[in-house]
Coordinates of C-alpha atoms in Angstrom, one line a residue:
M51 CA -39.6 47.6 53.7
S52 CA -37.3 44.7 52.9
H53 CA -35.8 43.6 49.6
P54 CA -38.5 42.0 47.6
K55 CA -36.9 38.6 47.6
S56 CA -37.0 38.2 51.3
S57 CA -39.6 38.6 54.1
A58 CA -37.0 39.5 56.7
R59 CA -36.0 42.9 58.0
P60 CA -32.4 43.3 59.0
Q61 CA -31.8 43.7 62.8
L62 CA -31.3 47.4 62.5
L63 CA -34.7 48.4 63.8
H64 CA -35.2 50.0 67.2
P65 CA -35.1 47.4 69.9
R66 CA -38.8 48.1 70.8
N67 CA -39.9 47.8 67.2
R68 CA -42.3 44.9 66.8
H69 CA -41.1 44.1 63.3
Q70 CA -37.8 42.4 64.0
G71 CA -36.8 39.4 62.0
H72 CA -39.1 37.6 59.5
Y73 CA -42.7 38.5 59.0
D74 CA -44.9 35.8 60.7
F75 CA -47.2 35.2 57.7
K76 CA -49.2 32.5 59.4
R77 CA -50.1 34.9 62.2
L78 CA -50.7 37.8 59.9
T79 CA -53.1 35.8 57.6
R80 CA -54.9 34.4 60.6
V81 CA -55.6 37.9 61.8
S82 CA -56.1 39.3 58.3
P83 CA -57.2 36.6 55.8
A84 CA -57.2 39.1 52.9
L85 CA -53.4 38.8 52.9
K86 CA -53.4 35.1 52.0
P87 CA -53.9 35.4 48.2
Y88 CA -50.8 37.6 48.0
L89 CA -48.4 35.1 49.6
L90 CA -45.9 33.4 47.4
R91 CA -42.9 31.0 47.8
T92 CA -39.4 32.5 47.2
P93 CA -36.7 30.5 45.4
A94 CA -35.1 29.9 48.9
G95 CA -38.3 28.3 50.0
D96 CA -39.5 31.1 52.3
T97 CA -43.0 32.7 52.3
S98 CA -43.2 36.3 51.2
I99 CA -45.2 38.7 49.0
D100 CA -44.3 40.5 45.8
F101 CA -43.2 43.9 47.1
A102 CA -43.5 45.3 43.6
D103 CA -47.2 44.8 43.8
P104 CA -48.9 47.8 45.5
R105 CA -52.0 45.8 46.4
A106 CA -49.8 43.2 48.2
V107 CA -47.9 45.9 50.0
R108 CA -51.1 47.7 51.0
T109 CA -52.7 44.5 52.3
L110 CA -49.5 43.6 54.2
N111 CA -49.6 46.9 55.9
Q112 CA -53.3 46.5 56.8
A113 CA -52.4 43.1 58.4
L114 CA -49.5 44.5 60.3
L115 CA -51.6 47.4 61.7
K116 CA -54.4 45.0 62.7
A117 CA -52.1 42.3 64.2
D118 CA -49.6 44.5 66.0
Y119 CA -51.5 47.7 66.8
G120 CA -55.1 46.8 67.0
V121 CA -56.1 48.9 64.0
A122 CA -59.2 47.0 62.6
H123 CA -60.1 49.6 60.0
W124 CA -57.5 51.0 57.7
E125 CA -58.6 51.8 54.1
I126 CA -56.9 54.3 51.9
P127 CA -57.3 54.9 48.2
E128 CA -54.6 53.5 45.9
S129 CA -53.6 57.0 44.9
Y130 CA -52.5 57.9 48.4
L131 CA -49.2 57.1 50.1
C132 CA -49.1 53.6 51.7
P133 CA -46.3 53.9 54.3
P134 CA -44.0 51.0 55.3
V135 CA -45.1 50.3 58.9
P136 CA -41.7 49.1 60.4
G137 CA -40.0 52.4 59.4
R138 CA -42.8 54.6 60.7
A139 CA -42.7 52.7 64.0
D140 CA -39.0 53.3 64.3
Y141 CA -39.5 57.1 64.1
I142 CA -42.1 56.8 66.9
H143 CA -39.8 54.8 69.1
G144 CA -36.9 57.2 68.4
L145 CA -39.1 60.1 69.6
A146 CA -40.0 58.1 72.7
D147 CA -36.3 57.8 73.5
L148 CA -35.9 61.5 72.8
L149 CA -38.6 62.4 75.3
A150 CA -37.3 59.8 77.8
S151 CA -33.9 61.6 77.9
D152 CA -35.6 64.6 79.6
C153 CA -37.8 62.7 82.0
G154 CA -35.9 60.1 83.9
G155 CA -34.9 57.7 81.1
E156 CA -38.3 56.0 80.6
P157 CA -40.5 56.8 77.6
P158 CA -43.5 58.8 78.9
R159 CA -46.8 57.2 78.3
G160 CA -50.4 58.2 78.4
P161 CA -52.7 60.9 77.0
S162 CA -50.9 63.7 78.8
V163 CA -48.2 63.3 76.2
R164 CA -49.2 65.5 73.2
V165 CA -47.8 65.1 69.7
F166 CA -48.3 67.3 66.7
D167 CA -48.1 65.4 63.4
L168 CA -47.4 67.9 60.6
G169 CA -48.8 66.5 57.3
T170 CA -50.6 63.5 58.8
G171 CA -51.9 62.4 55.4
A172 CA -54.7 60.0 54.5
N173 CA -53.0 57.1 56.3
A174 CA -52.7 58.7 59.8
I175 CA -49.9 56.2 60.4
Y176 CA -48.0 58.0 63.1
P177 CA -51.0 58.7 65.4
L178 CA -52.2 55.1 65.0
I179 CA -48.8 53.6 66.0
G180 CA -47.9 56.2 68.6
H181 CA -51.2 55.9 70.4
A182 CA -51.1 52.0 70.3
E183 CA -47.5 51.9 71.6
Y184 CA -47.5 54.7 74.1
G185 CA -51.1 55.9 74.6
W186 CA -50.1 59.4 73.3
R187 CA -52.6 62.0 72.2
F188 CA -52.1 63.3 68.7
T189 CA -53.1 66.4 66.6
G190 CA -52.6 65.9 62.9
S191 CA -52.7 68.6 60.3
D192 CA -52.9 68.5 56.5
I193 CA -53.6 70.8 53.5
D194 CA -55.5 68.1 51.6
P195 CA -59.2 68.0 52.6
T196 CA -59.7 64.6 51.0
A197 CA -56.8 63.1 52.9
L198 CA -58.3 64.4 56.1
R199 CA -61.7 62.9 55.3
I200 CA -60.0 59.5 54.7
A201 CA -58.0 59.8 57.9
D202 CA -61.1 60.9 59.8
A203 CA -62.9 57.7 58.7
I204 CA -59.9 55.6 59.9
V205 CA -59.9 57.4 63.3
R206 CA -63.6 57.0 63.7
G207 CA -63.7 53.5 62.5
N208 CA -61.2 52.5 65.2
G209 CA -62.9 54.5 68.0
L210 CA -60.0 56.9 68.4
T211 CA -61.6 60.3 68.3
D212 CA -60.5 61.0 71.9
A213 CA -56.9 60.2 71.1
I214 CA -56.5 61.7 67.6
E215 CA -57.7 65.1 66.4
L216 CA -57.4 66.1 62.8
R217 CA -57.1 69.7 61.5
A218 CA -57.1 71.4 58.1
Q219 CA -54.2 73.7 57.4
T220 CA -56.0 76.6 55.8
L221 CA -53.1 79.0 55.6
R222 CA -51.4 78.1 52.4
G223 CA -47.7 78.4 52.5
H224 CA -47.5 77.9 56.3
L225 CA -46.7 74.8 58.4
F226 CA -47.4 75.5 62.1
H227 CA -49.1 78.9 61.7
G228 CA -52.8 78.2 61.1
A229 CA -52.7 74.7 62.5
M230 CA -51.2 75.0 66.0
R231 CA -53.2 77.1 68.4
R232 CA -51.6 79.7 70.7
E233 CA -52.9 78.2 73.9
E234 CA -51.6 74.7 73.2
R235 CA -48.4 72.9 74.3
F236 CA -46.9 69.9 72.6
D237 CA -44.2 67.7 73.8
V238 CA -42.9 66.9 70.3
T239 CA -43.8 67.5 66.7
L240 CA -43.0 65.0 63.9
C241 CA -43.1 65.2 60.1
N242 CA -42.4 63.1 57.0
P243 CA -41.7 65.9 54.5
P244 CA -42.1 65.6 50.8
F245 CA -38.7 64.3 49.5
H246 CA -38.6 65.6 45.9
S247 CA -38.4 69.1 44.5
S248 CA -40.7 68.6 41.5
A249 CA -43.2 66.2 39.9
T250 CA -40.6 65.3 37.3
E251 CA -38.1 64.3 40.0
A252 CA -40.7 62.3 41.9
S253 CA -41.8 60.5 38.7
R254 CA -38.2 59.7 37.7
S255 CA -37.4 58.3 41.2
G256 CA -40.6 56.3 41.1
R257 CA -39.7 54.8 37.7
I258 CA -36.3 53.7 38.9
K259 CA -37.7 52.2 42.1
R260 CA -40.4 50.3 40.2
A261 CA -37.9 49.0 37.7
N262 CA -35.6 47.8 40.5
L263 CA -38.4 46.2 42.4
A264 CA -39.7 44.4 39.3
A265 CA -36.3 43.2 38.3
H266 CA -35.7 41.5 41.7
S267 CA -39.3 40.5 42.6
D268 CA -40.6 37.1 43.1
G269 CA -43.8 38.0 41.2
P270 CA -44.6 37.5 37.5
P271 CA -41.9 38.3 34.8
R272 CA -41.3 42.0 34.4
A273 CA -42.6 42.1 30.8
S274 CA -46.0 40.9 31.9
R275 CA -46.5 43.4 34.6
K276 CA -47.8 46.9 35.0
L277 CA -45.6 48.9 37.4
P278 CA -47.5 51.4 39.5
L279 CA -45.7 53.0 42.4
N280 CA -45.7 50.3 45.1
F281 CA -46.2 52.7 48.0
G282 CA -48.4 55.1 46.1
G283 CA -48.5 58.8 46.9
R284 CA -50.0 62.0 45.6
D285 CA -48.1 65.1 44.6
G286 CA -48.3 66.8 48.0
E287 CA -47.0 63.7 49.7
L288 CA -44.1 63.2 47.3
W289 CA -42.8 66.6 46.2
C290 CA -42.9 70.3 47.0
Q291 CA -41.1 73.3 45.6
G292 CA -37.5 73.2 46.8
G293 CA -38.0 69.6 48.1
E294 CA -37.2 68.3 51.5
A295 CA -34.4 70.7 52.3
R296 CA -36.5 73.8 51.7
F297 CA -39.5 72.3 53.5
V298 CA -37.5 71.6 56.7
R299 CA -35.8 75.0 56.6
K300 CA -39.2 76.5 56.5
M301 CA -40.2 74.4 59.4
I302 CA -37.2 75.5 61.4
R303 CA -38.0 79.2 60.7
E304 CA -41.6 78.8 61.8
S305 CA -40.7 76.8 64.9
V306 CA -39.1 79.9 66.4
D307 CA -42.6 81.4 66.7
F308 CA -43.7 78.4 68.7
A309 CA -40.6 77.9 70.8
D310 CA -42.3 78.3 74.1
Q311 CA -45.2 75.9 73.1
V312 CA -43.2 72.9 71.9
L313 CA -40.6 71.0 73.8
W314 CA -39.0 69.2 70.8
F315 CA -39.5 69.8 67.1
S316 CA -38.5 67.0 64.7
S317 CA -38.6 65.9 61.0
L318 CA -37.4 63.0 59.0
V319 CA -34.4 63.9 56.7
S320 CA -34.0 61.4 53.9
K321 CA -30.8 62.8 52.4
S322 CA -27.7 63.3 54.5
A323 CA -26.5 65.9 52.1
H324 CA -29.2 68.2 53.5
L325 CA -27.9 68.1 57.0
P326 CA -25.1 70.8 56.9
G327 CA -27.5 73.4 55.5
L328 CA -30.2 72.4 58.1
R329 CA -27.6 72.7 60.9
S330 CA -26.7 76.2 59.7
E331 CA -30.4 77.1 59.7
L332 CA -30.8 75.8 63.2
R333 CA -27.9 77.9 64.4
R334 CA -29.4 81.0 62.8
A335 CA -32.8 80.2 64.5
G336 CA -31.1 80.0 67.9
A337 CA -31.9 76.3 68.7
G338 CA -30.5 75.4 72.1
E339 CA -29.9 71.7 71.3
V340 CA -30.0 69.7 68.1
R341 CA -30.0 65.9 67.7
E342 CA -29.6 63.7 64.7
V343 CA -31.0 60.2 65.3
P344 CA -30.0 57.6 62.7
M345 CA -32.4 55.0 61.4
A346 CA -31.6 52.2 58.9
Q347 CA -33.4 49.4 57.2
G348 CA -31.4 47.2 54.9
N349 CA -29.6 49.5 52.4
K350 CA -31.7 52.5 53.2
Q351 CA -30.2 55.0 55.6
S352 CA -32.3 57.7 57.1
R353 CA -32.5 59.8 60.2
F354 CA -34.7 62.3 62.0
L355 CA -33.5 65.7 63.0
A356 CA -34.8 67.1 66.3
W357 CA -34.3 70.5 67.9
T358 CA -35.4 72.4 71.0
F359 CA -35.3 76.0 72.2
H360 CA -35.4 74.8 75.9
A361 CA -32.3 74.3 78.0
S362 CA -31.9 70.9 79.8
D363 CA -33.1 72.2 83.1
A364 CA -36.2 73.8 81.5
R365 CA -36.9 70.5 79.8
R366 CA -36.8 68.7 83.1
A367 CA -39.1 71.3 84.6
W368 CA -41.5 70.9 81.7
W369 CA -42.0 67.3 82.6
A370 CA -42.2 68.1 86.4
D371 CA -45.0 70.5 85.6
K372 CA -46.8 67.8 83.7
A373 CA -46.4 65.1 86.3
G374 CA -49.3 66.3 88.4
D375 CA -51.7 66.1 85.5
R376 CA -50.4 62.8 84.0
T377 CA -52.8 59.8 84.0
P378 CA -51.5 56.3 84.6
P379 CA -49.5 54.8 81.6
T380 CA -51.5 53.2 78.9
P381 CA -50.3 49.6 78.1
A382 CA -49.0 49.1 74.6
H383 CA -51.3 47.1 72.3
G384 CA -50.7 43.4 72.9
D385 CA -49.1 43.9 76.3
A386 CA -50.7 42.0 79.2

């Protein structure tokens, strides 16, 4: 998301990302009137919201999903992670480019493209955006049964049960084992891993973020405000033992057992300091090709790491084998 004093996002988003430039609040409130009470005027005379207010952020995301992706129903409890839509869309578009590099340069579309979302969460954000933009079919897994029930209500409320399947990960301590079936093939996996290594670290980071947002926000004075985490998030969404680096290393090790079933594995990596260790892990795992795709929004630098065990000719053959089964491309939401 942007700096709380501005409703603009820097022109660093993927070229196909729908969220370039300023938010069109007139259009968003027309589609989602619930956003209107949260609008305010910045000192520069622009319209914005208070990005330190979690209710305003949640309502903005609801409006963006409805206006740009046709998601009419999206309700998640305040305790669960409310993801920034523009950044999540960038990951999807980056994955589309990754797949395009193996199949003629054009992003593949339609339900024959299968995506595995590791840790889909209550918000199901990646399946919602990925299906709306490219017509892909998703399988999402999670260890939290409550999160899955909430995500299932969103999927059913938008009539997407044919496009998005949700599964409980019942094998504690595992990522792909127990959630991915042996007879399945996926073109790509994605993951937004827990960033922090402990609840204390997550809480400390949240306090710093809340204080920074409040100090620079266009909302009420800091002293008069309660400061909940503006994007929410429960323990399993925010931290795990060993943090992001250990989580992705485990993902790499497990991916070896599914090398023939998945064309590309991927994960967000929030901290560049983790990359050298992850590269070493990938070399030990025998990955055939590794790509680091940068993403940036304002001062926040991120990237996703992708790896495959298939050589380039095998990847082209993968898509050639699928071509006979592929249905016509599904238009992106909003396209004529």
